[in-house]
Amino acid sequence: MAHQWSSHWFNGRQLQPGSVLFSFERPFVLEAFSASHSQLLLVSLAGGDGLAGPSTRVDVLFKPVRALHLRRQYPSLTVRCATADEASAVVAQHPGLTLGTGEHVFVLNDGGGHVIALATGFYEDERSNYAPSAFAEGWVEPGGPPWRRQALVGIDRGLDYEAAATGDLSVALDGPAVPLAARMKVGTLYIVMLGSTAPRKDIPVDAFVTRAEAEEFLASESVRAPAKRWIETVRIAV
């Protein structure tokens, strides 16, 4: 099946008071919030693998977000710009807040929530439900070479931290292995570890491409406190 997609980004003069920006008759969940970049992501998963629904996945992003009031999930989603009266009422719910230059109040489902941000948009395509958000930096289009690996999608869909969720890790481990010959090179990472008094709580501090760099860091003042500290090696193929 061909890779199909549609998207639109709304900001500036496109945002007229009371105008409906987009609407989807399908369920959405609050998927992620990137605190460092003030990005809010809602996702509607694609059908298949036991899930009912369309074959496409939809990601809805708001950024940068100043304030919000949302439900955890929505059976359908309509996003529109607030009228002047609605915007005043929403701002009044957030003591001390005033709308900055270019900021708008976005109303979800005629009162089912609101977001104060500069812009919003959606991206709909046939990516896997386990793939990072299309709004994430560095996302790789499907069909790339097999050795072009990327971090697991993680708890925030790649918007900020690339911490893998348990389900994603399980799928990655059960999936087909990529032969070493198909990858560019094999190397070693040197991981500086700190011990902990709590069981199974040893902490990886930093990673280096040479042992000399790892040993220099380990001996520096950057590594403090625990007497138990060491270097672990990890073989990687990229």
mmCIF file of C-alpha atoms in Angstrom:
data_model
loop_
_atom_site.group_PDB
_atom_site.id
_atom_site.type_symbol
_atom_site.label_atom_id
_atom_site.label_comp_id
_atom_site.label_asym_id
_atom_site.label_seq_id
_atom_site.Cartn_x
_atom_site.Cartn_y
_atom_site.Cartn_z
ATOM 1 C CA MET A 1 0.000 0.000 0.000
ATOM 2 C CA ALA A 2 1.318 3.433 -0.870
ATOM 3 C CA HIS A 3 2.413 5.688 1.943
ATOM 4 C CA GLN A 4 -0.317 8.335 2.116
ATOM 5 C CA TRP A 5 -0.464 11.387 4.303
ATOM 6 C CA SER A 6 -2.113 14.740 4.804
ATOM 7 C CA SER A 7 -1.174 17.573 7.108
ATOM 8 C CA HIS A 8 -1.839 21.206 7.897
ATOM 9 C CA TRP A 9 -0.285 23.755 10.245
ATOM 10 C CA PHE A 10 -2.299 26.716 11.550
ATOM 11 C CA ASN A 11 -0.797 29.955 12.890
ATOM 12 C CA GLY A 12 -0.845 33.715 12.408
ATOM 13 C CA ARG A 13 -3.610 35.097 10.233
ATOM 14 C CA GLN A 14 -5.073 31.647 9.622
ATOM 15 C CA LEU A 15 -6.401 31.728 13.187
ATOM 16 C CA GLN A 16 -9.653 33.685 13.046
ATOM 17 C CA PRO A 17 -11.938 33.895 16.132
ATOM 18 C CA GLY A 18 -14.603 31.181 16.076
ATOM 19 C CA SER A 19 -13.196 29.352 13.019
ATOM 20 C CA VAL A 20 -13.076 25.540 13.002
ATOM 21 C CA LEU A 21 -9.552 24.395 12.122
ATOM 22 C CA PHE A 22 -9.993 20.633 11.819
ATOM 23 C CA SER A 23 -12.289 17.834 12.952
ATOM 24 C CA PHE A 24 -11.920 14.044 13.190
ATOM 25 C CA GLU A 25 -14.626 11.486 13.977
ATOM 26 C CA ARG A 26 -12.264 9.077 15.724
ATOM 27 C CA PRO A 27 -10.908 8.690 19.284
ATOM 28 C CA PHE A 28 -7.887 10.634 20.536
ATOM 29 C CA VAL A 29 -5.785 10.349 23.693
ATOM 30 C CA LEU A 30 -3.465 12.807 25.405
ATOM 31 C CA GLU A 31 -0.186 11.189 24.390
ATOM 32 C CA ALA A 32 2.681 13.453 25.453
ATOM 33 C CA PHE A 33 3.779 16.845 26.735
ATOM 34 C CA SER A 34 7.322 18.035 26.138
ATOM 35 C CA ALA A 35 8.049 20.426 28.988
ATOM 36 C CA SER A 36 11.321 21.718 27.541
ATOM 37 C CA HIS A 37 9.715 22.732 24.246
ATOM 38 C CA SER A 38 6.137 23.257 25.529
ATOM 39 C CA GLN A 39 4.660 20.879 22.944
ATOM 40 C CA LEU A 40 1.386 19.029 23.516
ATOM 41 C CA LEU A 41 0.610 15.918 21.481
ATOM 42 C CA LEU A 42 -2.751 14.162 21.019
ATOM 43 C CA VAL A 43 -2.807 10.909 19.036
ATOM 44 C CA SER A 44 -5.452 8.774 17.328
ATOM 45 C CA LEU A 45 -4.015 5.331 16.635
ATOM 46 C CA ALA A 46 -4.436 3.417 13.399
ATOM 47 C CA GLY A 47 -6.661 0.353 13.272
ATOM 48 C CA GLY A 48 -5.279 -3.176 12.993
ATOM 49 C CA ASP A 49 -3.645 -5.635 15.391
ATOM 50 C CA GLY A 50 -6.869 -5.876 17.355
ATOM 51 C CA LEU A 51 -7.693 -2.153 17.167
ATOM 52 C CA ALA A 52 -10.789 -0.998 15.319
ATOM 53 C CA GLY A 53 -10.671 2.127 13.199
ATOM 54 C CA PRO A 54 -9.155 3.686 10.064
ATOM 55 C CA SER A 55 -5.837 2.532 8.627
ATOM 56 C CA THR A 56 -4.255 5.921 9.290
ATOM 57 C CA ARG A 57 -2.810 7.439 12.444
ATOM 58 C CA VAL A 58 -3.374 11.115 13.312
ATOM 59 C CA ASP A 59 -1.048 13.252 15.422
ATOM 60 C CA VAL A 60 -2.287 16.661 16.643
ATOM 61 C CA LEU A 61 0.278 19.096 18.029
ATOM 62 C CA PHE A 62 -0.002 22.398 19.925
ATOM 63 C CA LYS A 63 3.097 24.583 20.465
ATOM 64 C CA PRO A 64 4.415 26.447 22.355
ATOM 65 C CA VAL A 65 1.829 25.908 25.080
ATOM 66 C CA ARG A 66 1.251 28.505 27.819
ATOM 67 C CA ALA A 67 -1.710 26.873 29.586
ATOM 68 C CA LEU A 68 -4.113 23.995 29.076
ATOM 69 C CA HIS A 69 -7.123 22.183 30.484
ATOM 70 C CA LEU A 70 -7.807 18.800 28.876
ATOM 71 C CA ARG A 71 -9.446 15.430 29.312
ATOM 72 C CA ARG A 72 -7.371 12.266 29.112
ATOM 73 C CA GLN A 73 -9.233 11.077 26.006
ATOM 74 C CA TYR A 74 -11.846 12.183 23.468
ATOM 75 C CA PRO A 75 -14.221 9.967 21.420
ATOM 76 C CA SER A 76 -13.843 12.500 18.573
ATOM 77 C CA LEU A 77 -11.954 15.751 18.192
ATOM 78 C CA THR A 78 -12.817 19.200 16.842
ATOM 79 C CA VAL A 79 -10.380 22.080 17.301
ATOM 80 C CA ARG A 80 -11.426 25.676 16.701
ATOM 81 C CA CYS A 81 -10.290 29.159 17.614
ATOM 82 C CA ALA A 82 -12.124 30.656 20.573
ATOM 83 C CA THR A 83 -14.368 33.645 20.081
ATOM 84 C CA ALA A 84 -13.343 36.858 21.868
ATOM 85 C CA ASP A 85 -15.775 36.157 24.718
ATOM 86 C CA GLU A 86 -14.616 32.545 25.056
ATOM 87 C CA ALA A 87 -10.966 33.606 25.067
ATOM 88 C CA SER A 88 -11.618 36.112 27.867
ATOM 89 C CA ALA A 89 -13.435 33.465 29.921
ATOM 90 C CA VAL A 90 -10.617 30.937 29.439
ATOM 91 C CA VAL A 91 -7.864 33.405 30.344
ATOM 92 C CA ALA A 92 -9.813 34.289 33.514
ATOM 93 C CA GLN A 93 -9.450 30.651 34.614
ATOM 94 C CA HIS A 94 -5.675 31.118 34.800
ATOM 95 C CA PRO A 95 -4.937 33.860 37.371
ATOM 96 C CA GLY A 96 -2.079 36.157 36.395
ATOM 97 C CA LEU A 97 -2.028 35.012 32.771
ATOM 98 C CA THR A 98 -2.447 37.378 29.823
ATOM 99 C CA LEU A 99 -2.284 36.427 26.161
ATOM 100 C CA GLY A 100 1.094 37.161 24.619
ATOM 101 C CA THR A 101 1.755 38.351 21.086
ATOM 102 C CA GLY A 102 0.453 35.786 18.613
ATOM 103 C CA GLU A 103 -1.041 33.517 21.261
ATOM 104 C CA HIS A 104 -4.523 32.072 20.778
ATOM 105 C CA VAL A 105 -7.057 30.092 22.758
ATOM 106 C CA PHE A 106 -7.936 26.811 21.053
ATOM 107 C CA VAL A 107 -11.224 25.191 22.115
ATOM 108 C CA LEU A 108 -11.630 21.420 21.933
ATOM 109 C CA ASN A 109 -15.072 19.922 21.271
ATOM 110 C CA ASP A 110 -16.968 23.119 22.120
ATOM 111 C CA GLY A 111 -15.915 23.208 25.748
ATOM 112 C CA GLY A 112 -14.304 19.813 26.297
ATOM 113 C CA GLY A 113 -10.995 21.495 26.992
ATOM 114 C CA HIS A 114 -8.760 24.329 25.874
ATOM 115 C CA VAL A 115 -5.131 25.055 24.997
ATOM 116 C CA ILE A 116 -3.402 28.439 24.920
ATOM 117 C CA ALA A 117 -0.611 28.336 22.340
ATOM 118 C CA LEU A 118 0.827 30.028 19.256
ATOM 119 C CA ALA A 119 -0.079 27.348 16.749
ATOM 120 C CA THR A 120 -1.587 23.926 16.144
ATOM 121 C CA GLY A 121 -1.721 21.378 13.362
ATOM 122 C CA PHE A 122 -2.233 17.747 12.456
ATOM 123 C CA TYR A 123 -0.417 15.041 10.542
ATOM 124 C CA GLU A 124 -2.266 11.962 9.242
ATOM 125 C CA ASP A 125 -0.533 9.022 7.593
ATOM 126 C CA GLU A 126 -0.052 5.250 7.662
ATOM 127 C CA ARG A 127 2.938 5.046 9.968
ATOM 128 C CA SER A 128 3.135 2.349 12.608
ATOM 129 C CA ASN A 129 1.505 3.094 15.953
ATOM 130 C CA TYR A 130 4.950 2.484 17.456
ATOM 131 C CA ALA A 131 6.713 5.091 15.316
ATOM 132 C CA PRO A 132 7.715 8.489 16.728
ATOM 133 C CA SER A 133 5.468 11.437 16.013
ATOM 134 C CA ALA A 134 5.789 12.999 12.577
ATOM 135 C CA PHE A 135 6.397 16.250 14.473
ATOM 136 C CA ALA A 136 9.484 14.803 16.198
ATOM 137 C CA GLU A 137 12.863 16.018 14.981
ATOM 138 C CA GLY A 138 14.888 13.457 13.073
ATOM 139 C CA TRP A 139 11.932 11.232 12.182
ATOM 140 C CA VAL A 140 12.869 8.840 9.352
ATOM 141 C CA GLU A 141 10.408 8.255 6.527
ATOM 142 C CA PRO A 142 9.332 4.603 6.018
ATOM 143 C CA GLY A 143 11.186 2.719 3.300
ATOM 144 C CA GLY A 144 14.644 3.916 4.341
ATOM 145 C CA PRO A 145 17.643 1.548 4.278
ATOM 146 C CA PRO A 146 17.468 -1.275 6.864
ATOM 147 C CA TRP A 147 20.576 -0.072 8.728
ATOM 148 C CA ARG A 148 19.111 3.372 9.355
ATOM 149 C CA ARG A 149 18.047 2.707 12.912
ATOM 150 C CA GLN A 150 16.576 5.190 15.352
ATOM 151 C CA ALA A 151 15.804 5.365 19.061
ATOM 152 C CA LEU A 152 12.655 3.654 20.255
ATOM 153 C CA VAL A 153 9.694 6.001 20.298
ATOM 154 C CA GLY A 154 9.547 6.357 24.092
ATOM 155 C CA ILE A 155 7.032 7.914 26.406
ATOM 156 C CA ASP A 156 6.766 11.231 24.607
ATOM 157 C CA ARG A 157 6.708 10.084 20.966
ATOM 158 C CA GLY A 158 10.174 11.534 20.356
ATOM 159 C CA LEU A 159 9.204 15.148 21.124
ATOM 160 C CA ASP A 160 11.744 15.440 23.907
ATOM 161 C CA TYR A 161 13.300 12.441 25.671
ATOM 162 C CA GLU A 162 13.933 9.158 23.875
ATOM 163 C CA ALA A 163 13.010 6.844 26.768
ATOM 164 C CA ALA A 164 11.595 3.594 25.410
ATOM 165 C CA ALA A 165 8.240 2.395 26.679
ATOM 166 C CA THR A 166 7.993 -1.277 27.679
ATOM 167 C CA GLY A 167 5.659 -2.161 24.805
ATOM 168 C CA ASP A 168 7.957 -0.568 22.237
ATOM 169 C CA LEU A 169 10.957 -2.449 23.597
ATOM 170 C CA SER A 170 9.059 -5.738 23.401
ATOM 171 C CA VAL A 171 8.114 -5.143 19.758
ATOM 172 C CA ALA A 172 11.680 -4.148 18.874
ATOM 173 C CA LEU A 173 13.135 -7.275 20.473
ATOM 174 C CA ASP A 174 10.586 -9.574 18.821
ATOM 175 C CA GLY A 175 11.032 -8.005 15.396
ATOM 176 C CA PRO A 176 13.364 -9.241 12.628
ATOM 177 C CA ALA A 177 17.049 -8.692 13.295
ATOM 178 C CA VAL A 178 19.040 -6.486 10.931
ATOM 179 C CA PRO A 179 22.119 -8.409 9.664
ATOM 180 C CA LEU A 180 25.436 -6.861 10.636
ATOM 181 C CA ALA A 181 26.434 -6.820 6.979
ATOM 182 C CA ALA A 182 23.574 -4.421 6.298
ATOM 183 C CA ARG A 183 24.886 -1.916 8.807
ATOM 184 C CA MET A 184 27.630 0.622 8.352
ATOM 185 C CA LYS A 185 30.038 -0.418 11.109
ATOM 186 C CA VAL A 186 30.413 -2.126 14.471
ATOM 187 C CA GLY A 187 31.890 -0.282 17.424
ATOM 188 C CA THR A 188 32.038 0.000 21.193
ATOM 189 C CA LEU A 189 30.535 2.468 23.636
ATOM 190 C CA TYR A 190 32.104 2.996 27.062
ATOM 191 C CA ILE A 191 29.463 3.708 29.700
ATOM 192 C CA VAL A 192 30.430 5.355 33.000
ATOM 193 C CA MET A 193 28.368 3.797 35.815
ATOM 194 C CA LEU A 194 27.750 4.906 39.410
ATOM 195 C CA GLY A 195 26.805 2.444 42.131
ATOM 196 C CA SER A 196 23.776 2.841 44.367
ATOM 197 C CA THR A 197 22.892 1.527 47.812
ATOM 198 C CA ALA A 198 19.439 0.622 46.492
ATOM 199 C CA PRO A 199 19.240 -2.798 44.786
ATOM 200 C CA ARG A 200 19.271 -2.739 40.979
ATOM 201 C CA LYS A 201 19.573 1.054 40.943
ATOM 202 C CA ASP A 202 23.033 1.542 39.417
ATOM 203 C CA ILE A 203 23.067 4.708 37.320
ATOM 204 C CA PRO A 204 24.568 5.208 33.831
ATOM 205 C CA VAL A 205 26.073 8.711 33.845
ATOM 206 C CA ASP A 206 27.586 9.247 30.404
ATOM 207 C CA ALA A 207 28.762 7.414 27.276
ATOM 208 C CA PHE A 208 32.018 7.795 25.329
ATOM 209 C CA VAL A 209 33.415 6.413 22.088
ATOM 210 C CA THR A 210 36.883 5.768 23.538
ATOM 211 C CA ARG A 211 37.980 4.192 26.828
ATOM 212 C CA ALA A 212 40.486 7.005 27.401
ATOM 213 C CA GLU A 213 37.700 9.592 27.402
ATOM 214 C CA ALA A 214 35.607 7.473 29.762
ATOM 215 C CA GLU A 215 38.529 7.012 32.173
ATOM 216 C CA GLU A 216 39.327 10.735 32.096
ATOM 217 C CA PHE A 217 35.704 11.555 32.932
ATOM 218 C CA LEU A 218 35.620 8.907 35.660
ATOM 219 C CA ALA A 219 38.665 10.464 37.315
ATOM 220 C CA SER A 220 37.399 14.026 37.016
ATOM 221 C CA GLU A 221 35.487 16.062 39.563
ATOM 222 C CA SER A 222 32.382 15.685 37.410
ATOM 223 C CA VAL A 223 31.857 12.262 38.993
ATOM 224 C CA ARG A 224 31.227 12.668 42.699
ATOM 225 C CA ALA A 225 30.037 10.728 45.738
ATOM 226 C CA PRO A 226 29.726 6.926 45.331
ATOM 227 C CA ALA A 227 32.907 4.968 45.923
ATOM 228 C CA LYS A 228 31.591 2.323 43.562
ATOM 229 C CA ARG A 229 32.022 3.551 40.003
ATOM 230 C CA TRP A 230 33.181 1.752 36.892
ATOM 231 C CA ILE A 231 33.106 1.559 33.093
ATOM 232 C CA GLU A 232 30.950 -0.867 31.149
ATOM 233 C CA THR A 233 31.416 -1.653 27.454
ATOM 234 C CA VAL A 234 28.556 -2.075 25.008
ATOM 235 C CA ARG A 235 29.011 -3.357 21.460
ATOM 236 C CA ILE A 236 26.891 -1.521 18.896
ATOM 237 C CA ALA A 237 26.216 -1.875 15.170
ATOM 238 C CA VAL A 238 25.003 1.162 13.259
#
